[in-house]
PDB file of C-alpha atoms in Angstrom:
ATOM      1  CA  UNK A   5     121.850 154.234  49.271  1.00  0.00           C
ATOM      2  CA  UNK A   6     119.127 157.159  48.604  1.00  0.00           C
ATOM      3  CA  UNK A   7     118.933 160.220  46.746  1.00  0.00           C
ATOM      4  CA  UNK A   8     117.885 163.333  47.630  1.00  0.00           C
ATOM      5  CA  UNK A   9     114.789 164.922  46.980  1.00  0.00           C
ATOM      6  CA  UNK A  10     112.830 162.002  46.138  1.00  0.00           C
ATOM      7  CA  UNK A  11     110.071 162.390  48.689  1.00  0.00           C
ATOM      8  CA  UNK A  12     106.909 164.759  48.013  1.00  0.00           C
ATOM      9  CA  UNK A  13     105.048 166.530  51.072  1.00  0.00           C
ATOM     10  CA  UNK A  14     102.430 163.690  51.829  1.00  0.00           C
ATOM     11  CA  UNK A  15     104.646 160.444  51.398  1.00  0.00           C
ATOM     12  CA  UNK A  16     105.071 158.006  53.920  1.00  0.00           C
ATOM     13  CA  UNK A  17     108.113 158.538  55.712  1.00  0.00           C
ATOM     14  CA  UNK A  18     110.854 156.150  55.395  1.00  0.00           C
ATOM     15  CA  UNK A  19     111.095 155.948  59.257  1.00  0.00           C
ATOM     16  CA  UNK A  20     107.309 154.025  59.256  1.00  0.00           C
ATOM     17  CA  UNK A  21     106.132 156.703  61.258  1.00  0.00           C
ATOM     18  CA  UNK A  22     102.911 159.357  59.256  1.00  0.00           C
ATOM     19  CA  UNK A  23     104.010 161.140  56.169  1.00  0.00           C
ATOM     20  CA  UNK A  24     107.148 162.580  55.756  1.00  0.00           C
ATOM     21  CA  UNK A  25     106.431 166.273  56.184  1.00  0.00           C
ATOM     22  CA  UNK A  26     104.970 165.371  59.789  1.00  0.00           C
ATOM     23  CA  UNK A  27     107.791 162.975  60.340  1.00  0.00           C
ATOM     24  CA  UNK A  28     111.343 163.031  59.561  1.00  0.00           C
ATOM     25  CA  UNK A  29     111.417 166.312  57.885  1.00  0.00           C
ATOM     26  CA  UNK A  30     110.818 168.291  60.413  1.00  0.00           C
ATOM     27  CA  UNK A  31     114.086 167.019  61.690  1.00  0.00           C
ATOM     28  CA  UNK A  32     116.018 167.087  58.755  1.00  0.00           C
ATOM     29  CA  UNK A  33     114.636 170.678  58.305  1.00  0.00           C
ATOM     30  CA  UNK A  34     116.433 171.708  61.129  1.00  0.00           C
ATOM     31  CA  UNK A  35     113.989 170.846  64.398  1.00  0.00           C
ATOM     32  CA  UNK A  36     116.054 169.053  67.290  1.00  0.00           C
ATOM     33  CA  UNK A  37     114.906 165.419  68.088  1.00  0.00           C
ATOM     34  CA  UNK A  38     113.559 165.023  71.852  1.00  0.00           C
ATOM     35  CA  UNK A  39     114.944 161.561  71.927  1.00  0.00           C
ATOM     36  CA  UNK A  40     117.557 159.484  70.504  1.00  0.00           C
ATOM     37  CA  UNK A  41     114.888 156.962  68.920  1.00  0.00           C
ATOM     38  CA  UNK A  42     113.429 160.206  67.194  1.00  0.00           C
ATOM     39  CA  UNK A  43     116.933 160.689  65.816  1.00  0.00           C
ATOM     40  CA  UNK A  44     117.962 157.142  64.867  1.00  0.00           C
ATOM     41  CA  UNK A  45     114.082 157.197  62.723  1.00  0.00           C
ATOM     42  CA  UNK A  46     115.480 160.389  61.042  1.00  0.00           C
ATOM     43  CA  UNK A  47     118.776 159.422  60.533  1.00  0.00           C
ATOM     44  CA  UNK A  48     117.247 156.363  58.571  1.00  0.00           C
ATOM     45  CA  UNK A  49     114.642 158.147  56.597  1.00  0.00           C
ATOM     46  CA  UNK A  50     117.977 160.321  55.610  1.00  0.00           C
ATOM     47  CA  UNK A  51     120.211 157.795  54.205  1.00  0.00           C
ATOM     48  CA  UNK A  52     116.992 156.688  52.344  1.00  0.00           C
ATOM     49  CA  UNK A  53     116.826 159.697  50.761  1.00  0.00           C
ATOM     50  CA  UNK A  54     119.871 160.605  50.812  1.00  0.00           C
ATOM     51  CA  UNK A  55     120.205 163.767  53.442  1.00  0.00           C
ATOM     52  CA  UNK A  56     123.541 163.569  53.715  1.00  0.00           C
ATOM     53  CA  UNK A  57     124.407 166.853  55.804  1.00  0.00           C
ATOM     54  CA  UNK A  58     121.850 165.925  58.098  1.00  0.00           C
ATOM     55  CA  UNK A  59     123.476 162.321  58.780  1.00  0.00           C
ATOM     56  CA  UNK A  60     127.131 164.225  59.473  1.00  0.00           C
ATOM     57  CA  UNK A  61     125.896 166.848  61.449  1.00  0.00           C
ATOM     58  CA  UNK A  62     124.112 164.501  63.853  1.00  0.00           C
ATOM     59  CA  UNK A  63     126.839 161.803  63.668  1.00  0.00           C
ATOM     60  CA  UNK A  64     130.091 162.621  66.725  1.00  0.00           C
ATOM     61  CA  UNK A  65     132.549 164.364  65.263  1.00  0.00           C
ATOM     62  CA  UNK A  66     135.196 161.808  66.506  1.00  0.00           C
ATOM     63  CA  UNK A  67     133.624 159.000  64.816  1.00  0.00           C
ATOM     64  CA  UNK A  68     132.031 160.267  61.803  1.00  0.00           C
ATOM     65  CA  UNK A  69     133.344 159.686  58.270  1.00  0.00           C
ATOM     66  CA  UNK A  70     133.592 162.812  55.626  1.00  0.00           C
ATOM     67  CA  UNK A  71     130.537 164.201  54.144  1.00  0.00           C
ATOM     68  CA  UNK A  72     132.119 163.216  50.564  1.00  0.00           C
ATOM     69  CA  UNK A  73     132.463 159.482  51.825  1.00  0.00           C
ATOM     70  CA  UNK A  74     128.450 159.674  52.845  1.00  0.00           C
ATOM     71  CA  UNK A  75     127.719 160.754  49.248  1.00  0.00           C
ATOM     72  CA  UNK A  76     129.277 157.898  48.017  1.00  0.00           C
ATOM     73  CA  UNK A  77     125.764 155.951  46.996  1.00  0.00           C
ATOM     74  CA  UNK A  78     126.665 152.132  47.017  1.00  0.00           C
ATOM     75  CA  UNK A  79     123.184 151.711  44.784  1.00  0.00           C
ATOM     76  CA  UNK A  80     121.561 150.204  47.487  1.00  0.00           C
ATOM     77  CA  UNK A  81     117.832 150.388  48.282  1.00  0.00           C
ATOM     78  CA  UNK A  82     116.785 150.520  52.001  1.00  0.00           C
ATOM     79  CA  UNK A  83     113.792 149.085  52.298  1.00  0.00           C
ATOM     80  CA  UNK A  84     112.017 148.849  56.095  1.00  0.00           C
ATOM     81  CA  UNK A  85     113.256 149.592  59.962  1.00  0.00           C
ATOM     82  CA  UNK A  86     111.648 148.050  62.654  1.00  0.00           C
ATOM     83  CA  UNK A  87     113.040 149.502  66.057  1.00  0.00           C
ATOM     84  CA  UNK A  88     113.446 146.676  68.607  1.00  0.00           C
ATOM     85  CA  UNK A  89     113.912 148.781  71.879  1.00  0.00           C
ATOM     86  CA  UNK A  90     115.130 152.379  72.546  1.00  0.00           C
ATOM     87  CA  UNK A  91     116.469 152.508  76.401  1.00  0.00           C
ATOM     88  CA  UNK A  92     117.398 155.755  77.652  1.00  0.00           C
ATOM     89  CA  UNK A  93     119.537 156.960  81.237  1.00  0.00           C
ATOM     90  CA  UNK A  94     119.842 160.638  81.467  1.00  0.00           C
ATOM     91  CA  UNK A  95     122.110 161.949  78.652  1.00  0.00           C
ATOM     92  CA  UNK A  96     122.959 158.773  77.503  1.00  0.00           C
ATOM     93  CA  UNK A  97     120.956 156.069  75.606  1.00  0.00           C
ATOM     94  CA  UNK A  98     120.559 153.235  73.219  1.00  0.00           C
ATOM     95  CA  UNK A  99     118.486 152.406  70.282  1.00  0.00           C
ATOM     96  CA  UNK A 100     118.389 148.598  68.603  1.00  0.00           C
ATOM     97  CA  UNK A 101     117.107 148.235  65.302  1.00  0.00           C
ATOM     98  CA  UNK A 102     117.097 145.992  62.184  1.00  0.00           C
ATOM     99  CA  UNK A 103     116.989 147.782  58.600  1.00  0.00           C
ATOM    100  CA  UNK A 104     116.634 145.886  55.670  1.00  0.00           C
ATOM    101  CA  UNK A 105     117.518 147.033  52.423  1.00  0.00           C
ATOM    102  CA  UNK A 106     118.695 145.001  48.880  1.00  0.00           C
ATOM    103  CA  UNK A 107     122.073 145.306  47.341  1.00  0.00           C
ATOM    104  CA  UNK A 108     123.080 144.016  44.198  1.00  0.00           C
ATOM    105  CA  UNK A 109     120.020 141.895  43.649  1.00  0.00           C
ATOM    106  CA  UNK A 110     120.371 140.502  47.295  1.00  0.00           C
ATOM    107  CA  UNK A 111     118.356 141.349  50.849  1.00  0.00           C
ATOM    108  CA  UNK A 112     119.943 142.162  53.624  1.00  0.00           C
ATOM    109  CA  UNK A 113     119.768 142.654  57.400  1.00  0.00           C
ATOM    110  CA  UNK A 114     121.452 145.912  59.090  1.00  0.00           C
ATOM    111  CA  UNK A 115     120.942 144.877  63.361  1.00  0.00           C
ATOM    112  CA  UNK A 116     122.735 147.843  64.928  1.00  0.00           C
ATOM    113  CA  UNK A 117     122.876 148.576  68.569  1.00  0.00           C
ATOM    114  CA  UNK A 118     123.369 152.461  68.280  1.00  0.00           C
ATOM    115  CA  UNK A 119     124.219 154.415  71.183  1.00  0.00           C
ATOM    116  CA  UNK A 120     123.535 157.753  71.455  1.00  0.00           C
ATOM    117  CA  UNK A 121     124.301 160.592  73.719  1.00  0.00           C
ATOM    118  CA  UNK A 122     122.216 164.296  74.575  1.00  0.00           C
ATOM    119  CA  UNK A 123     125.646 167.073  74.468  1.00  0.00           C
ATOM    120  CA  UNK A 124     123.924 170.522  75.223  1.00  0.00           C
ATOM    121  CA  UNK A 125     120.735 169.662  74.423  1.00  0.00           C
ATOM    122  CA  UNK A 126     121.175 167.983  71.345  1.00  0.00           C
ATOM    123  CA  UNK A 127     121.004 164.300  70.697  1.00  0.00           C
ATOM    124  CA  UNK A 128     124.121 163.146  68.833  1.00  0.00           C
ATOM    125  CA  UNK A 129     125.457 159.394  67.338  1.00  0.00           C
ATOM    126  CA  UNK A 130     128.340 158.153  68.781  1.00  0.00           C
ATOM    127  CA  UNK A 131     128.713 154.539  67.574  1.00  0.00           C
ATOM    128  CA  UNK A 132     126.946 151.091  67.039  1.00  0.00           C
ATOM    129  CA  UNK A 133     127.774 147.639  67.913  1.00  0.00           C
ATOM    130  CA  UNK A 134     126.078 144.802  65.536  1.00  0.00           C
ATOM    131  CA  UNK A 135     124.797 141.697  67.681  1.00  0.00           C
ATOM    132  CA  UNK A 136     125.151 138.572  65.819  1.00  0.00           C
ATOM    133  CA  UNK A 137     121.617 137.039  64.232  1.00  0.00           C
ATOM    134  CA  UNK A 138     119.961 134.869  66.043  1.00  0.00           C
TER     135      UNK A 138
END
C-alpha cells in the first residue's frame, strides 16, 4: 500500500502531524528521529507513500523482510493513525497504535504494539505484537 512520490511540499502528512515537508520528510530525507513515536509516525507516512528504503533501513536487520518483498504493493489504501500511547525506558521503548486503511473494498484495523529500541543513537524497529480488539 502507497506509491512513491505522491505527496507535494505543502500536503498534510500522512502521520496527522503539519504538512509533509515539516513532518515526515524530514525523516525520510535522511534526519534521525529523537524518539521512537517520531519514527513509528514516519514509518507510517512511508508505507503510505510508499518509501520503501526508508521502512528497511529503519526496520532490525534480524527481523526485517527484503526490500523487494516491501515493494510488493497489496493495492491497499492506508487511510488514518491514531497513536494510543508511546512509553519510553532509556534505549528501549514502545509505541501502540491503530491504522486503518481499506483493502479490496473492505476497512480495516492495523492495532500494533511496536517496540522499538535507540542502537548508537539511532532509533530502530524491532517487532510488534497485535492486542486483540476490544
Amino acid at each position: 500500500m502507497g506509491k512513491k512520490g505522491q505527496t507535494a511540499a505543502r500536503q498534510a502528512c500522512p502521520c496527522g502531524g503539519a504538512d509533509y515537508s515539516s513532518c515526515c520528510a524530514r525523516f525520510h530525507r535522511g534526519e534521525a528521529p529523537q524518539t521512537a513515536e517520531q519514527l513509528m509516525r514516519a514509518r507510517y507516512s512511508a508505507y503510505v507513500l510508499g518509501e520503501w528504503e526508508f521502512v528497511h533501513r529503519t526496520w532490525d536487520e534480524r527481523g526485517r523482510p527484503s526490500l523487494e518483498e516491501l515493494r510488493d504493493d497489496d493495492g491497499g489504501k492506508w487511510l488514518g493513525l491514531e497513536v494510543k500511547r508511546h512509553a519510553q525506558d532509556g534505549d528501549g521503548a514502545v509505541v501502540e497504535f491503530v491504522a486503518r486503511y481499506k483493502l479490496g473494498g473492505r476497512a480495516h484495523r492495523l492495532h500494533e504494539v511496536s517496540r522499538f529500541e535507540r542502537r548508537d543513537g539511532l532509533w530502530i524497529y524491532v517487532d510488534g505484537s497485535f492486542p486483540e480488539n476490544k
